[in-house]
Amino acid sequence: MADYIKYVDVTKCDGCRACMVACKNWNDLPAEPEEFQGSVQSHANVTANTWNVLSFIEHEDSKGNLDYLFRHSSCFHCSDAACVKVCPEEAMHYTDFGTVNVDSDKCVGCGYCEQNCPFDVVQLATYKDKNGKEYKKAQKCTMCVDRIEEGMQPACVTTCHTDAMEFGTKEEMIKKAEKRLSEIKDKYPNAMIYNPEGVGGTHTIYVLAEKPSVYGLPEKPKVPTSAVVWKDYAQPIGKMMLGATSMALVGAFVSSKLFNKEGKGHEEDGGGSHE
Amino acid sequence: MSKTQYSGVKVKRFSKGFVIAHAVNAISFFALYITALPMYTEWFDWLYPVLGGPEGARLLHRIFAIAFITPTFIWLIMDPKGFLRWGKELVTWKKRDLQFFTEFVKELFGFKFKHVKQTFFNAGEKINSIIQILTAILIIGSGFPMWFPDLFPKAVVQWAYVAHNIGFGLAIAVVVGHIYLSVIHKNSRPGYTGVITGEVPAEWAKDHYTEWYEEEVKKGNFPDLDKDKNKKKGA
């Protein structure tokens, strides 16, 4: 199946926050009252129960003018996702559409995904079972995979009234982003397409008016080297070593039985065995 | 089973402090191993229900993690002399230690071998100790950022997972060998009863740790087996 991408043109966003409401609404996410952030922004970052946050950035451009920048933020759905790599339960997985999803039945709440996401998107939500015992599950934007499966678009995209967001095939959306970039370059000389290679490209691509860091985004996000060392080297070698030592000892056991049938084996210098 | 016959004369090899520290170390290591297995590989996911779900496994892992830190202190407090001797022996390496390994490989695979004179800890035990110390530092040191990620920078937490994995991988490989030698391999098996009761057969101790045995004989702590043997022969 073709890869589907959410295209976000932040220069068209007017900060209405309808995408946040639509996300909460469709996904039945509980309200999370927050302290005053010092700006119109409601939440500091996405959380386990707020998968979509509209960020408001007061920015001084190169000419010294104040620019008010908006960004719809949610999971990037990386093609080479650190969360998928480190998940020990295969709960984090790629869907048929190329997006990344959590299988809640498999998730054990270990938090490895939370620690390794280069965008700080994945977080653990706490729940209580019927006996009052607490347990945790990783939560994040699903790109409304349940809607996509039914031929619909993600709730945030459907609700966006300025067409700042669109959803479609990878080629189509990248073409759109490139065209838009050429249109806005005069007004925003620092404008760029944000589709970082360090995570294999993402399934939410942005046309940003300014450098990523202005939007609080890492300039060059990548799958943490530690995650690669851990999952691609340390763990397989560990399993191999356990196997190799066990086999060596099975060999030693068999060999001892073959060559040392009487249970005797050692010689002493200048003397016979005491056995 | 071994047909090795010992005269029944036993000598004290391990102090009470060592016996307790060793037991706490062994039990907590295995408890940590079992409670972590389903997180390490999905082959062992069936252990989750046994351990009370992922939350139960995590709680048990943390309880045993604390137990795993204690043996060093138990031994140090209860038997500081023995602990210091261990430390001293670990940094003392002589030619005989290297000779030990050539003979040990023969012994391991059941071929004829010679005993190379060893002190309280033989070269194999020294290597085992050094690897266990390094892996314990890796495992315990990395465990803290994993347990309390909010107190550490993100990069430290991320590298802690790597260190925990490497530490565990090395430790388990060494532990498999350590257990094989103590429980299954017949020539070293008396060592196993030794770490439980503190006592080992005198002849076995003399063969395997000659230099230490002879020192103790000089001090008058252990019977001089050669003298006894000569006496018997003469009788």
Short mmCIF file of C-alpha atoms in Angstrom, two decimals:
data_model
loop_
_atom_site.label_atom_id
_atom_site.label_comp_id
_atom_site.label_asym_id
_atom_site.label_seq_id
_atom_site.Cartn_x
_atom_site.Cartn_y
_atom_site.Cartn_z
CA MET A 1 0.00 0.00 0.00
CA ALA A 2 1.19 3.50 -0.79
CA ASP A 3 2.67 5.66 1.92
CA TYR A 4 0.34 8.40 3.05
CA ILE A 5 1.55 11.70 4.34
CA LYS A 6 0.09 14.60 6.26
CA TYR A 7 1.25 17.85 4.74
CA VAL A 8 1.28 20.89 7.04
CA ASP A 9 1.83 24.35 5.62
CA VAL A 10 2.39 26.44 8.73
CA THR A 11 2.24 29.67 6.74
CA LYS A 12 -1.45 29.08 6.11
CA CYS A 13 -2.26 28.26 9.76
CA ASP A 14 -4.21 30.96 11.62
CA GLY A 15 -3.94 29.31 15.04
CA CYS A 16 -7.64 28.55 15.44
CA ARG A 17 -6.91 25.27 17.26
CA ALA A 18 -9.79 23.43 15.62
CA CYS A 19 -7.33 20.58 14.91
CA MET A 20 -6.73 20.17 18.66
CA VAL A 21 -10.44 20.00 19.37
CA ALA A 22 -11.12 17.62 16.50
CA CYS A 23 -8.32 15.33 17.74
CA LYS A 24 -9.62 15.27 21.33
CA ASN A 25 -13.12 14.73 20.07
CA TRP A 26 -12.47 11.91 17.61
CA ASN A 27 -10.07 10.04 19.88
CA ASP A 28 -12.10 10.49 23.08
CA LEU A 29 -9.15 12.04 24.87
CA PRO A 30 -9.75 13.49 28.33
CA ALA A 31 -9.29 17.21 28.93
CA GLU A 32 -6.02 18.21 30.57
CA PRO A 33 -6.31 21.57 32.32
CA GLU A 34 -2.90 23.25 32.26
CA GLU A 35 -1.26 26.12 34.07
CA PHE A 36 -0.95 29.39 32.16
CA GLN A 37 1.94 28.99 29.70
CA GLY A 38 2.73 32.68 29.34
CA SER A 39 1.20 32.84 25.89
CA VAL A 40 -1.97 31.86 24.05
CA GLN A 41 -0.55 28.33 23.80
CA SER A 42 -2.60 25.92 25.89
CA HIS A 43 -0.15 23.06 26.53
CA ALA A 44 3.64 23.14 26.61
CA ASN A 45 3.93 20.03 24.46
CA VAL A 46 1.93 17.06 23.27
CA THR A 47 1.15 14.60 26.07
CA ALA A 48 -0.22 11.08 26.44
CA ASN A 49 -3.77 12.49 26.41
CA THR A 50 -3.25 15.54 24.19
CA TRP A 51 -1.87 14.24 20.93
CA ASN A 52 -2.13 17.49 19.06
CA VAL A 53 -1.00 20.89 20.31
CA LEU A 54 -1.03 24.19 18.46
CA SER A 55 2.19 25.99 19.29
CA PHE A 56 2.37 29.79 19.20
CA ILE A 57 5.79 31.34 18.72
CA GLU A 58 6.62 35.03 18.94
CA HIS A 59 9.55 35.43 16.59
CA GLU A 60 11.68 38.37 15.59
CA ASP A 61 12.62 37.98 11.93
CA SER A 62 15.90 39.06 10.31
CA LYS A 63 14.52 42.58 9.68
CA GLY A 64 13.63 42.98 13.34
CA ASN A 65 9.88 42.62 12.76
CA LEU A 66 7.70 40.58 15.08
CA ASP A 67 6.25 37.51 13.47
CA TYR A 68 3.65 35.34 15.13
CA LEU A 69 4.28 31.76 14.03
CA PHE A 70 1.92 28.83 14.49
CA ARG A 71 2.57 25.12 14.21
CA HIS A 72 0.24 22.19 14.45
CA SER A 73 2.34 19.61 16.34
CA SER A 74 1.71 15.90 16.74
CA CYS A 75 3.54 12.63 16.03
CA PHE A 76 5.81 12.77 12.97
CA HIS A 77 5.30 9.09 12.09
CA CYS A 78 8.96 8.55 11.18
CA SER A 79 9.79 6.03 8.44
CA ASP A 80 12.69 4.79 10.58
CA ALA A 81 11.07 5.27 13.96
CA ALA A 82 13.18 5.08 17.13
CA CYS A 83 10.09 4.05 19.13
CA VAL A 84 9.52 1.03 16.87
CA LYS A 85 13.20 0.09 17.10
CA VAL A 86 13.39 0.09 20.89
CA CYS A 87 9.96 -1.37 21.71
CA PRO A 88 10.60 -4.79 23.31
CA GLU A 89 7.04 -6.00 22.75
CA GLU A 90 6.49 -5.02 19.12
CA ALA A 91 3.67 -2.83 20.40
CA MET A 92 5.02 0.10 18.37
CA HIS A 93 4.58 -0.85 14.74
CA TYR A 94 4.19 0.47 11.21
CA THR A 95 0.71 0.41 9.74
CA ASP A 96 -0.14 -0.44 6.13
CA PHE A 97 -0.13 3.29 5.42
CA GLY A 98 3.46 3.71 6.63
CA THR A 99 2.41 5.50 9.79
CA VAL A 100 3.40 4.44 13.33
CA ASN A 101 0.88 3.11 15.82
CA VAL A 102 0.76 1.64 19.34
CA ASP A 103 -0.88 -1.73 19.94
CA SER A 104 -2.29 -1.15 23.43
CA ASP A 105 -2.78 -4.88 24.04
CA LYS A 106 0.93 -5.50 23.57
CA CYS A 107 2.24 -2.34 25.28
CA VAL A 108 3.62 -3.04 28.78
CA GLY A 109 4.29 0.59 29.67
CA CYS A 110 8.08 0.21 29.88
CA GLY A 111 8.62 3.73 28.50
CA TYR A 112 11.53 2.83 26.19
CA CYS A 113 9.70 4.62 23.34
CA GLU A 114 9.24 7.70 25.49
CA GLN A 115 12.97 7.84 26.27
CA ASN A 116 14.06 7.43 22.66
CA CYS A 117 11.63 9.53 20.59
CA PRO A 118 13.74 12.35 19.08
CA PHE A 119 10.68 14.61 19.05
CA ASP A 120 9.43 13.96 22.63
CA VAL A 121 6.09 12.89 21.22
CA VAL A 122 5.46 9.50 22.84
CA GLN A 123 4.42 9.56 26.48
CA LEU A 124 2.91 7.17 28.99
CA ALA A 125 -0.69 7.54 30.13
CA THR A 126 -1.69 6.15 33.53
CA TYR A 127 -4.87 4.11 33.85
CA LYS A 128 -6.56 2.22 36.66
CA ASP A 129 -7.98 -1.27 36.30
CA LYS A 130 -11.18 -2.37 38.01
CA ASN A 131 -9.25 -3.31 41.16
CA GLY A 132 -7.79 0.16 41.40
CA LYS A 133 -4.33 -1.01 40.32
CA GLU A 134 -2.46 1.49 38.17
CA TYR A 135 -0.87 0.59 34.88
CA LYS A 136 0.70 2.55 32.03
CA LYS A 137 0.42 2.52 28.26
CA ALA A 138 2.27 4.54 25.64
CA GLN A 139 0.03 6.97 23.79
CA LYS A 140 0.45 9.28 20.83
CA CYS A 141 -1.20 10.50 17.64
CA THR A 142 -2.40 7.58 15.52
CA MET A 143 -2.82 9.69 12.39
CA CYS A 144 -6.48 8.59 12.88
CA VAL A 145 -5.66 5.23 11.35
CA ASP A 146 -9.21 4.11 12.12
CA ARG A 147 -10.50 6.89 9.87
CA ILE A 148 -7.92 6.23 7.13
CA GLU A 149 -8.97 2.59 7.02
CA GLU A 150 -12.50 3.76 6.27
CA GLY A 151 -11.33 6.01 3.46
CA MET A 152 -11.55 9.19 5.54
CA GLN A 153 -8.81 11.70 6.38
CA PRO A 154 -7.35 12.37 9.83
CA ALA A 155 -9.71 14.44 11.99
CA CYS A 156 -7.27 17.37 12.22
CA VAL A 157 -6.95 17.56 8.42
CA THR A 158 -10.71 17.37 7.83
CA THR A 159 -11.38 20.18 10.27
CA CYS A 160 -8.66 22.61 9.12
CA HIS A 161 -10.49 25.57 7.61
CA THR A 162 -7.46 27.30 6.06
CA ASP A 163 -6.24 24.23 4.15
CA ALA A 164 -2.98 24.42 6.10
CA MET A 165 -3.19 20.63 6.30
CA GLU A 166 -3.74 18.08 3.60
CA PHE A 167 -3.49 14.31 3.49
CA GLY A 168 -2.48 12.22 0.49
CA THR A 169 0.14 10.02 -1.10
CA LYS A 170 3.79 10.73 -0.46
CA GLU A 171 4.64 11.90 -4.01
CA GLU A 172 1.63 14.15 -4.21
CA MET A 173 2.28 15.82 -0.86
CA ILE A 174 6.02 16.29 -1.41
CA LYS A 175 5.30 17.92 -4.79
CA LYS A 176 2.80 20.20 -3.10
CA ALA A 177 5.34 21.14 -0.42
CA GLU A 178 8.01 21.95 -3.02
CA LYS A 179 5.62 24.14 -4.98
CA ARG A 180 4.54 25.99 -1.87
CA LEU A 181 8.14 26.51 -0.80
CA SER A 182 8.95 28.24 -4.09
CA GLU A 183 5.93 30.51 -3.58
CA ILE A 184 6.88 31.70 -0.10
CA LYS A 185 10.68 31.95 -0.44
CA ASP A 186 10.48 35.68 -1.17
CA LYS A 187 8.50 36.41 1.97
CA TYR A 188 10.30 33.87 4.17
CA PRO A 189 13.94 33.50 3.04
CA ASN A 190 14.60 30.86 5.72
CA ALA A 191 11.62 28.74 4.68
CA MET A 192 12.22 25.01 4.24
CA ILE A 193 10.57 21.63 3.97
CA TYR A 194 10.93 19.64 7.21
CA ASN A 195 11.15 15.94 6.35
CA PRO A 196 14.29 14.89 8.27
CA GLU A 197 16.45 12.16 6.76
CA GLY A 198 17.91 11.08 10.12
CA VAL A 199 14.64 9.28 10.84
CA GLY A 200 14.16 8.08 7.26
CA GLY A 201 11.79 10.92 6.45
CA THR A 202 8.48 11.48 8.23
CA HIS A 203 4.82 10.97 7.46
CA THR A 204 3.99 14.46 8.70
CA ILE A 205 5.96 16.89 6.58
CA TYR A 206 6.04 20.61 7.16
CA VAL A 207 6.61 23.69 5.13
CA LEU A 208 8.23 25.87 7.78
CA ALA A 209 8.59 29.65 7.47
CA GLU A 210 11.70 29.67 9.64
CA LYS A 211 14.46 27.32 10.73
CA PRO A 212 13.22 24.23 12.66
CA SER A 213 14.77 25.42 15.93
CA VAL A 214 12.53 28.53 15.83
CA TYR A 215 9.59 26.11 16.09
CA GLY A 216 11.22 24.16 18.88
CA LEU A 217 12.10 21.33 16.51
CA PRO A 218 15.48 19.57 16.35
CA GLU A 219 17.46 20.74 13.30
CA LYS A 220 18.73 17.26 12.50
CA PRO A 221 16.74 14.66 14.44
CA LYS A 222 17.89 11.06 14.16
CA VAL A 223 17.34 7.66 15.69
CA PRO A 224 19.57 7.89 18.81
CA THR A 225 22.94 6.19 18.24
CA SER A 226 22.44 4.51 21.61
CA ALA A 227 19.24 2.88 20.30
CA VAL A 228 21.12 1.52 17.27
CA VAL A 229 24.01 0.21 19.41
CA TRP A 230 21.57 -1.33 21.87
CA LYS A 231 19.09 -2.95 19.50
CA ASP A 232 21.26 -3.76 16.46
CA TYR A 233 24.44 -4.81 18.26
CA ALA A 234 24.35 -5.25 22.06
CA GLN A 235 21.14 -7.27 22.24
CA PRO A 236 21.80 -9.69 19.35
CA ILE A 237 25.41 -10.20 20.53
CA GLY A 238 24.09 -10.81 24.06
CA LYS A 239 21.74 -13.50 22.82
CA MET A 240 24.54 -15.00 20.73
CA MET A 241 26.94 -15.01 23.67
CA LEU A 242 24.47 -16.78 25.90
CA GLY A 243 24.00 -19.39 23.17
CA ALA A 244 27.73 -19.72 22.55
CA THR A 245 28.63 -20.16 26.23
CA SER A 246 25.86 -22.69 26.70
CA MET A 247 27.02 -24.66 23.66
CA ALA A 248 30.67 -24.56 24.83
CA LEU A 249 29.62 -25.99 28.18
CA VAL A 250 27.46 -28.67 26.61
CA GLY A 251 30.59 -29.52 24.59
CA ALA A 252 32.67 -29.56 27.77
CA PHE A 253 30.15 -31.82 29.48
CA VAL A 254 30.03 -34.31 26.61
CA SER A 255 33.79 -34.21 26.18
CA SER A 256 34.33 -34.79 29.92
CA LYS A 257 32.05 -37.83 29.74
CA LEU A 258 33.94 -39.21 26.73
CA PHE A 259 37.50 -38.64 27.86
CA ASN A 260 37.23 -38.87 31.59
CA LYS A 261 35.02 -41.86 32.20
CA GLU A 262 36.42 -42.77 35.59
CA GLY A 263 36.04 -39.32 37.00
CA LYS A 264 39.79 -39.05 37.26
CA GLY A 265 41.81 -36.57 35.41
CA HIS A 266 44.58 -34.84 37.14
CA GLU A 267 48.19 -35.59 37.65
CA GLU A 268 50.32 -34.16 40.33
CA ASP A 269 53.89 -33.13 40.05
CA GLY A 270 56.06 -35.76 41.67
CA GLY A 271 53.28 -37.79 43.08
CA GLY A 272 50.35 -40.02 42.31
CA SER A 273 46.74 -39.13 42.50
CA HIS A 274 45.13 -39.13 45.87
CA GLU A 275 41.80 -40.14 44.42
CA MET B 1 28.87 -38.79 39.47
CA SER B 2 32.34 -38.30 40.68
CA LYS B 3 34.08 -41.23 42.18
CA THR B 4 36.43 -38.91 43.99
CA GLN B 5 36.76 -39.99 47.59
CA TYR B 6 37.81 -37.52 50.24
CA SER B 7 38.92 -38.57 53.69
CA GLY B 8 36.22 -36.51 55.35
CA VAL B 9 38.62 -33.95 56.78
CA LYS B 10 37.07 -30.55 56.15
CA VAL B 11 38.62 -27.11 56.35
CA LYS B 12 37.01 -23.73 56.60
CA ARG B 13 37.24 -21.83 53.32
CA PHE B 14 34.53 -19.17 53.39
CA SER B 15 33.43 -16.86 56.19
CA LYS B 16 29.79 -16.43 57.14
CA GLY B 17 29.86 -12.95 55.57
CA PHE B 18 31.02 -14.39 52.27
CA VAL B 19 28.44 -17.20 52.33
CA ILE B 20 25.58 -14.73 52.95
CA ALA B 21 26.87 -12.18 50.42
CA HIS B 22 27.32 -14.89 47.80
CA ALA B 23 23.82 -16.27 48.40
CA VAL B 24 22.18 -12.83 48.21
CA ASN B 25 24.15 -12.09 45.07
CA ALA B 26 23.17 -15.38 43.41
CA ILE B 27 19.50 -15.27 44.38
CA SER B 28 19.01 -11.63 43.41
CA PHE B 29 20.89 -12.13 40.13
CA PHE B 30 18.55 -14.93 39.13
CA ALA B 31 15.47 -13.08 40.29
CA LEU B 32 16.61 -10.08 38.23
CA TYR B 33 17.29 -12.33 35.27
CA ILE B 34 13.85 -13.95 35.39
CA THR B 35 11.91 -10.73 36.00
CA ALA B 36 13.70 -9.03 33.09
CA LEU B 37 13.54 -11.88 30.57
CA PRO B 38 10.13 -11.03 29.09
CA MET B 39 11.33 -7.45 28.54
CA TYR B 40 14.57 -8.67 26.92
CA THR B 41 13.02 -11.05 24.45
CA GLU B 42 9.43 -11.74 23.40
CA TRP B 43 10.05 -15.50 23.68
CA PHE B 44 9.50 -15.13 27.40
CA ASP B 45 6.31 -13.08 27.36
CA TRP B 46 4.55 -16.05 28.96
CA LEU B 47 6.37 -15.10 32.16
CA TYR B 48 4.32 -11.91 32.55
CA PRO B 49 1.23 -13.64 34.00
CA VAL B 50 3.49 -15.66 36.30
CA LEU B 51 5.15 -12.51 37.61
CA GLY B 52 1.92 -10.56 38.09
CA GLY B 53 1.84 -8.74 34.78
CA PRO B 54 4.37 -6.21 33.50
CA GLU B 55 3.79 -4.05 36.58
CA GLY B 56 4.46 -7.00 38.91
CA ALA B 57 7.59 -7.94 36.98
CA ARG B 58 8.85 -4.35 37.16
CA LEU B 59 8.18 -4.09 40.91
CA LEU B 60 9.94 -7.40 41.63
CA HIS B 61 12.84 -6.36 39.39
CA ARG B 62 13.28 -3.20 41.44
CA ILE B 63 13.05 -5.01 44.78
CA PHE B 64 15.72 -7.49 43.71
CA ALA B 65 17.77 -4.64 42.22
CA ILE B 66 18.15 -3.25 45.72
CA ALA B 67 19.05 -6.71 47.07
CA PHE B 68 21.64 -7.01 44.28
CA ILE B 69 23.48 -3.92 45.55
CA THR B 70 23.89 -5.25 49.10
CA PRO B 71 26.36 -8.24 48.85
CA THR B 72 29.45 -6.03 48.59
CA PHE B 73 28.49 -4.27 51.80
CA ILE B 74 27.47 -7.48 53.58
CA TRP B 75 30.85 -9.04 52.86
CA LEU B 76 32.76 -5.87 53.62
CA ILE B 77 31.04 -5.37 56.98
CA MET B 78 30.95 -9.00 58.12
CA ASP B 79 34.36 -10.07 56.86
CA PRO B 80 36.53 -7.07 55.99
CA LYS B 81 39.72 -9.21 56.05
CA GLY B 82 38.37 -11.65 53.49
CA PHE B 83 37.07 -8.82 51.36
CA LEU B 84 40.44 -7.09 51.33
CA ARG B 85 42.25 -10.32 50.46
CA TRP B 86 39.88 -10.68 47.50
CA GLY B 87 40.65 -7.14 46.36
CA LYS B 88 44.38 -7.71 46.72
CA GLU B 89 44.34 -11.00 44.84
CA LEU B 90 42.36 -9.51 41.97
CA VAL B 91 45.16 -7.08 41.21
CA THR B 92 47.99 -9.59 41.72
CA TRP B 93 48.82 -11.50 38.55
CA LYS B 94 51.78 -13.86 38.18
CA LYS B 95 53.05 -16.37 35.63
CA ARG B 96 51.25 -19.20 37.40
CA ASP B 97 47.93 -17.47 36.74
CA LEU B 98 48.47 -17.72 33.01
CA GLN B 99 49.65 -21.34 33.29
CA PHE B 100 46.43 -22.06 35.14
CA PHE B 101 44.34 -21.34 32.05
CA THR B 102 46.16 -23.83 29.82
CA GLU B 103 45.64 -26.57 32.36
CA PHE B 104 42.10 -25.43 33.11
CA VAL B 105 40.98 -25.83 29.51
CA LYS B 106 42.23 -29.44 29.61
CA GLU B 107 40.41 -29.99 32.88
CA LEU B 108 37.22 -28.43 31.54
CA PHE B 109 37.05 -30.81 28.60
CA GLY B 110 37.97 -33.85 30.65
CA PHE B 111 41.58 -34.33 29.57
CA LYS B 112 44.54 -35.02 31.83
CA PHE B 113 45.81 -31.89 33.50
CA LYS B 114 48.25 -30.69 36.11
CA HIS B 115 47.40 -28.60 39.14
CA VAL B 116 49.13 -25.25 38.99
CA LYS B 117 49.74 -23.84 42.44
CA GLN B 118 47.12 -21.21 43.24
CA THR B 119 46.40 -18.86 46.11
CA PHE B 120 42.98 -18.43 47.80
CA PHE B 121 41.37 -17.52 44.49
CA ASN B 122 42.56 -19.26 41.36
CA ALA B 123 43.10 -17.34 38.13
CA GLY B 124 39.71 -18.43 36.77
CA GLU B 125 37.94 -17.16 39.86
CA LYS B 126 39.86 -13.92 39.59
CA ILE B 127 38.74 -13.40 35.99
CA ASN B 128 35.20 -14.29 37.02
CA SER B 129 35.35 -11.76 39.86
CA ILE B 130 36.74 -8.99 37.66
CA ILE B 131 34.07 -9.49 35.00
CA GLN B 132 31.37 -9.67 37.64
CA ILE B 133 32.59 -6.43 39.24
CA LEU B 134 32.65 -4.62 35.89
CA THR B 135 29.26 -5.93 34.86
CA ALA B 136 27.75 -5.11 38.27
CA ILE B 137 29.00 -1.53 37.90
CA LEU B 138 27.48 -1.36 34.40
CA ILE B 139 24.19 -2.93 35.47
CA ILE B 140 23.73 -1.05 38.74
CA GLY B 141 25.07 2.25 37.39
CA SER B 142 22.76 2.14 34.38
CA GLY B 143 19.82 0.93 36.43
CA PHE B 144 19.46 4.26 38.25
CA PRO B 145 18.85 6.42 35.14
CA MET B 146 16.41 3.76 33.87
CA TRP B 147 14.52 3.76 37.16
CA PHE B 148 14.59 7.56 37.66
CA PRO B 149 14.73 8.99 34.13
CA ASP B 150 13.51 12.41 35.31
CA LEU B 151 16.68 12.95 37.34
CA PHE B 152 19.09 12.41 34.45
CA PRO B 153 19.72 14.03 31.06
CA LYS B 154 18.00 12.23 28.21
CA ALA B 155 21.25 11.08 26.59
CA VAL B 156 22.34 9.43 29.86
CA VAL B 157 19.03 7.55 30.04
CA GLN B 158 19.36 6.45 26.42
CA TRP B 159 22.91 5.15 26.90
CA ALA B 160 21.86 3.48 30.15
CA TYR B 161 19.75 1.01 28.14
CA VAL B 162 22.86 0.08 26.14
CA ALA B 163 25.02 -0.30 29.25
CA HIS B 164 22.35 -2.38 31.01
CA ASN B 165 22.18 -4.70 28.00
CA ILE B 166 25.94 -5.07 27.60
CA GLY B 167 26.40 -5.59 31.34
CA PHE B 168 23.68 -8.21 31.44
CA GLY B 169 24.93 -10.00 28.32
CA LEU B 170 28.46 -10.29 29.70
CA ALA B 171 27.28 -11.23 33.19
CA ILE B 172 25.00 -14.02 32.06
CA ALA B 173 27.67 -15.54 29.82
CA VAL B 174 30.09 -15.64 32.76
CA VAL B 175 27.44 -16.85 35.19
CA VAL B 176 26.53 -19.79 32.96
CA GLY B 177 30.17 -20.87 33.07
CA HIS B 178 30.41 -20.23 36.81
CA ILE B 179 27.39 -22.40 37.54
CA TYR B 180 28.48 -25.17 35.21
CA LEU B 181 31.80 -25.41 37.03
CA SER B 182 30.24 -25.43 40.47
CA VAL B 183 27.25 -27.68 39.94
CA ILE B 184 28.07 -29.97 37.02
CA HIS B 185 31.83 -30.11 36.47
CA LYS B 186 33.03 -32.80 38.88
CA ASN B 187 36.52 -31.53 39.74
CA SER B 188 35.32 -28.18 40.99
CA ARG B 189 32.02 -29.26 42.50
CA PRO B 190 33.23 -29.24 46.15
CA GLY B 191 33.48 -25.47 45.71
CA TYR B 192 29.68 -25.40 45.42
CA THR B 193 29.12 -26.98 48.82
CA GLY B 194 31.86 -24.67 50.02
CA VAL B 195 29.97 -21.46 49.25
CA ILE B 196 26.92 -22.85 51.06
CA THR B 197 28.47 -24.41 54.17
CA GLY B 198 31.73 -22.48 54.18
CA GLU B 199 33.70 -25.75 54.40
CA VAL B 200 35.46 -27.84 51.75
CA PRO B 201 37.30 -31.19 51.83
CA ALA B 202 40.87 -30.63 52.94
CA GLU B 203 42.41 -32.67 50.09
CA TRP B 204 40.43 -30.76 47.49
CA ALA B 205 41.47 -27.43 48.97
CA LYS B 206 45.10 -28.52 49.00
CA ASP B 207 44.99 -29.60 45.35
CA HIS B 208 43.15 -26.57 44.02
CA TYR B 209 44.52 -23.78 46.22
CA THR B 210 47.88 -25.21 47.25
CA GLU B 211 49.62 -21.99 48.15
CA TRP B 212 46.77 -20.82 50.36
CA TYR B 213 46.50 -24.26 51.96
CA GLU B 214 50.18 -24.38 52.75
CA GLU B 215 50.04 -20.92 54.30
CA GLU B 216 47.20 -22.00 56.56
CA VAL B 217 49.13 -25.14 57.53
CA LYS B 218 52.10 -22.98 58.49
CA LYS B 219 49.80 -20.84 60.62
CA GLY B 220 48.57 -24.03 62.25
CA ASN B 221 44.99 -23.56 61.07
CA PHE B 222 44.81 -26.57 58.75
CA PRO B 223 46.06 -30.16 59.12
CA ASP B 224 49.22 -31.00 57.19
CA LEU B 225 47.92 -33.72 54.89
CA ASP B 226 51.35 -34.81 53.63
CA LYS B 227 52.53 -35.39 57.16
CA ASP B 228 49.38 -37.37 57.93
CA LYS B 229 49.84 -39.43 54.77
CA ASN B 230 53.47 -40.21 55.56
CA LYS B 231 52.47 -41.18 59.03
CA LYS B 232 49.89 -43.59 57.68
CA LYS B 233 52.38 -45.05 55.22
CA GLY B 234 54.88 -45.52 57.95
CA ALA B 235 52.38 -47.17 60.23
#
